[in-house]
CSV table of C-alpha atoms in Angstrom, one decimal:
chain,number,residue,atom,x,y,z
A,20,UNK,CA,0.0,0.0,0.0
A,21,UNK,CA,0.9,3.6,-0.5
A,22,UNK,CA,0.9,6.3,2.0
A,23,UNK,CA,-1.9,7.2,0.6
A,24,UNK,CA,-4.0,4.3,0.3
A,25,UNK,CA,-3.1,3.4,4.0
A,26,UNK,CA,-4.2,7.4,5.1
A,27,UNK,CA,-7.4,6.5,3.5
A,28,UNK,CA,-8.4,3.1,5.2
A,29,UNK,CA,-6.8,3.9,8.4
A,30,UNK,CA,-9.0,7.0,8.4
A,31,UNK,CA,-12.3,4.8,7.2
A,32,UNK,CA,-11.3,1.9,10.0
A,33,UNK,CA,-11.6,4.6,12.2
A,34,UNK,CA,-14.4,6.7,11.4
A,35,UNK,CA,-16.3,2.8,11.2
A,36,UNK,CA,-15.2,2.2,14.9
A,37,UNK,CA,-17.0,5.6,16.0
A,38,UNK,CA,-19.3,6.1,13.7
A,39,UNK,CA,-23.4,5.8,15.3
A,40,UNK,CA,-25.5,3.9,13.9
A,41,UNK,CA,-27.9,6.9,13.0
A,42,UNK,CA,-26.6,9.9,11.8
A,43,UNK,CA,-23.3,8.6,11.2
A,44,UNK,CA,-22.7,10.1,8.0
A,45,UNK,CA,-21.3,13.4,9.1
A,46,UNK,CA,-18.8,11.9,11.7
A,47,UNK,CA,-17.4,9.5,8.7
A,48,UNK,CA,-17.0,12.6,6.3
A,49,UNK,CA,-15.0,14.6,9.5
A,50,UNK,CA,-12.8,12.2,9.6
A,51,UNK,CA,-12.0,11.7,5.9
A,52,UNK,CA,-11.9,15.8,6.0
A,53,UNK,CA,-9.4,15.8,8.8
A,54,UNK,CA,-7.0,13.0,7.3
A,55,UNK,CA,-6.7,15.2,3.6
A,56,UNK,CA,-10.0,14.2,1.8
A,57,UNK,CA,-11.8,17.0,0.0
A,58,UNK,CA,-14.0,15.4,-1.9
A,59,UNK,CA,-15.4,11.9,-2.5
A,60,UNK,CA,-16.9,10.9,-6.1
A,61,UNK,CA,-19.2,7.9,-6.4
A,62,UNK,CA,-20.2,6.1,-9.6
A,63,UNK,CA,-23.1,4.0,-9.8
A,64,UNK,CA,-24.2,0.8,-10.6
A,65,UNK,CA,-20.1,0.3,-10.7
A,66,UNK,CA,-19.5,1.3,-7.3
A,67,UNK,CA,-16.3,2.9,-7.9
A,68,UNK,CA,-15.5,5.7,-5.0
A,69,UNK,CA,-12.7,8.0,-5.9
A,70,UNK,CA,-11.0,9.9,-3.0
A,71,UNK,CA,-9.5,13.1,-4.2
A,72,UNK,CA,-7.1,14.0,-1.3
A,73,UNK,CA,-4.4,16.9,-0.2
A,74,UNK,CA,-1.5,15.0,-1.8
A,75,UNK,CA,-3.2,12.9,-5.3
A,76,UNK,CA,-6.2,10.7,-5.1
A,77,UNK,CA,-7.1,7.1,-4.5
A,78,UNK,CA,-9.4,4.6,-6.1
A,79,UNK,CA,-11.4,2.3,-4.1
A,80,UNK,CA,-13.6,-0.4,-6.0
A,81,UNK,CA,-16.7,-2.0,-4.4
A,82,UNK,CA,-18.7,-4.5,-5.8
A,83,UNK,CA,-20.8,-3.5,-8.4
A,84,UNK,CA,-24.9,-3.7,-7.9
A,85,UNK,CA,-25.5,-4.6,-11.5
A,86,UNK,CA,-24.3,-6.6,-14.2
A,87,UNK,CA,-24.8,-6.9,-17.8
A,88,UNK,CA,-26.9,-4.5,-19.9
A,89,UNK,CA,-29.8,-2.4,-18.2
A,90,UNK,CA,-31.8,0.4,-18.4
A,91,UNK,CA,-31.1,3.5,-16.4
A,92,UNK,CA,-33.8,4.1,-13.8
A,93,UNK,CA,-35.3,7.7,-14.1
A,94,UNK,CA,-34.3,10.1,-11.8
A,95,UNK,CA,-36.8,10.3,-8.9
A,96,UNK,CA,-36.2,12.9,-6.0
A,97,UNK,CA,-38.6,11.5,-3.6
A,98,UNK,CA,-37.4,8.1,-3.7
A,99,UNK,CA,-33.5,9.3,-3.0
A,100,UNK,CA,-34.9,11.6,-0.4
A,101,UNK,CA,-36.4,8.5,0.9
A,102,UNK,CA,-33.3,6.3,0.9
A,103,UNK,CA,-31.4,9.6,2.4
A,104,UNK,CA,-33.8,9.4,5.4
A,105,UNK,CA,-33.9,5.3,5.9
A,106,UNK,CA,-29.9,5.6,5.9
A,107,UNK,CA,-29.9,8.5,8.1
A,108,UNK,CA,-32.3,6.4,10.7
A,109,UNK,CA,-30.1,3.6,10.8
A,110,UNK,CA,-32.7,1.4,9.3
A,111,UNK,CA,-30.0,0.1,5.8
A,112,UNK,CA,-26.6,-0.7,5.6
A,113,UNK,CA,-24.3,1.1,2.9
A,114,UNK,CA,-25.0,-1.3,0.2
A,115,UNK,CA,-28.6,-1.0,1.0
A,116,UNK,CA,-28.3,2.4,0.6
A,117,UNK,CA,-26.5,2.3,-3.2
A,118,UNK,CA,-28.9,0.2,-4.2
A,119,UNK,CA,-32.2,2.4,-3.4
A,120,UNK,CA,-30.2,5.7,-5.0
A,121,UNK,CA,-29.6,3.4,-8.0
A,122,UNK,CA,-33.0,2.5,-8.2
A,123,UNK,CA,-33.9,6.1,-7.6
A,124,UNK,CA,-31.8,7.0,-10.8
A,125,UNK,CA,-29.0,8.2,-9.0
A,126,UNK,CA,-25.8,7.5,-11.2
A,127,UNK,CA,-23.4,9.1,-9.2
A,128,UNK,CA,-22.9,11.7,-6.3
A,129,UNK,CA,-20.1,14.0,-4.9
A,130,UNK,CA,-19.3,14.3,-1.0
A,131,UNK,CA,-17.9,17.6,-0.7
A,132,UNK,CA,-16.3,17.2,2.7
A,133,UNK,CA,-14.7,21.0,2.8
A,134,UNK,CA,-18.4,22.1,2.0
A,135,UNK,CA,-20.2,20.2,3.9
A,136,UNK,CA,-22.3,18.7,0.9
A,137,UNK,CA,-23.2,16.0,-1.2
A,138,UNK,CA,-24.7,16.1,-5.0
A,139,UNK,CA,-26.8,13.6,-6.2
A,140,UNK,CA,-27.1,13.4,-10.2
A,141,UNK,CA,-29.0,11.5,-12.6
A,142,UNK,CA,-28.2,10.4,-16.3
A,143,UNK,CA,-30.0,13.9,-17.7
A,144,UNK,CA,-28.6,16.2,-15.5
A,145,UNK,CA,-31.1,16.2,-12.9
A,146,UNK,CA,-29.4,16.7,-9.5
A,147,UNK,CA,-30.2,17.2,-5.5
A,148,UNK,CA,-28.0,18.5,-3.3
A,149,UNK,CA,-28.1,17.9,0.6
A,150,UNK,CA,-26.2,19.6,3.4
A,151,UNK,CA,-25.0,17.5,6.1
A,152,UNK,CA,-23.7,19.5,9.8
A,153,UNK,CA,-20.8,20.3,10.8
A,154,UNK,CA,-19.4,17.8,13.7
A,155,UNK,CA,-16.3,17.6,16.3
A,156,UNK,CA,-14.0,13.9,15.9
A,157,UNK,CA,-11.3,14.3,18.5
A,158,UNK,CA,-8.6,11.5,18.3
């Protein structure tokens, strides 16, 4: 592993070890913020997460939720607001999660964690942004 690489899983190890399980999304971004990451691009169905960070940028490949040839699902608001909330209550895992944005025609979303933010866009354009507060992580 590079310096890099290891920055970035050490910091995800960590933010897993302390993150709730509601709300946890802000004190995962904190600490991806605080150990150089500035932003955070997801593609979907691929599940492909790029970390762009204060000294270059790392790839991280998940599993991908589709395979073969499909139809994109239309982009629908509501239904991503509706995954938002079910991940914010604690009530799906992370793959869950992908999975319902996916099906909400979500093909990818930015995590601005300078900004405090995180884009949601759709094959057409369409997007929905969502501000997430502002937290303390002491190690």
């Amino acid at each position: 592993m590079s310096e890099l690489t290891t920055k970035l899983t050490e910091a995800q190890k960590f933010a897993m070890s302390i993150r709730p399980k509601v709300g946890g999304f802000p004190i995962l971004a904190e600490v991806l913020r605080q150990a150089g990451v500035h932003l955070n691009r997801w593609t979907l169905p691929s599940c492909q997460s790029v970390y762009y960070m204060k000294d270059g940028s790392v790839v991280q490949q998940g599993t991908p939720l589709v395979n073969g040839v499909l139809e994109i699902p239309k982009f629908d608001r509501e239904a991503l607001i509706k995954a938002l909330r079910t991940d914010q209550e604690g009530f799906s895992t992370f793959p869950e999660f992908l999975k319902a944005a996916w099906e909400a025609g979500v093909v990818g979303y930015d995590a601005d964690f300078t900004g405090r933010k995180v884009v949601y866009y759709g094959v057409n354009g369409e997007s929905y942004l969502e501000e997430y507060p502002a937290v303390v992580v002491n190690r």
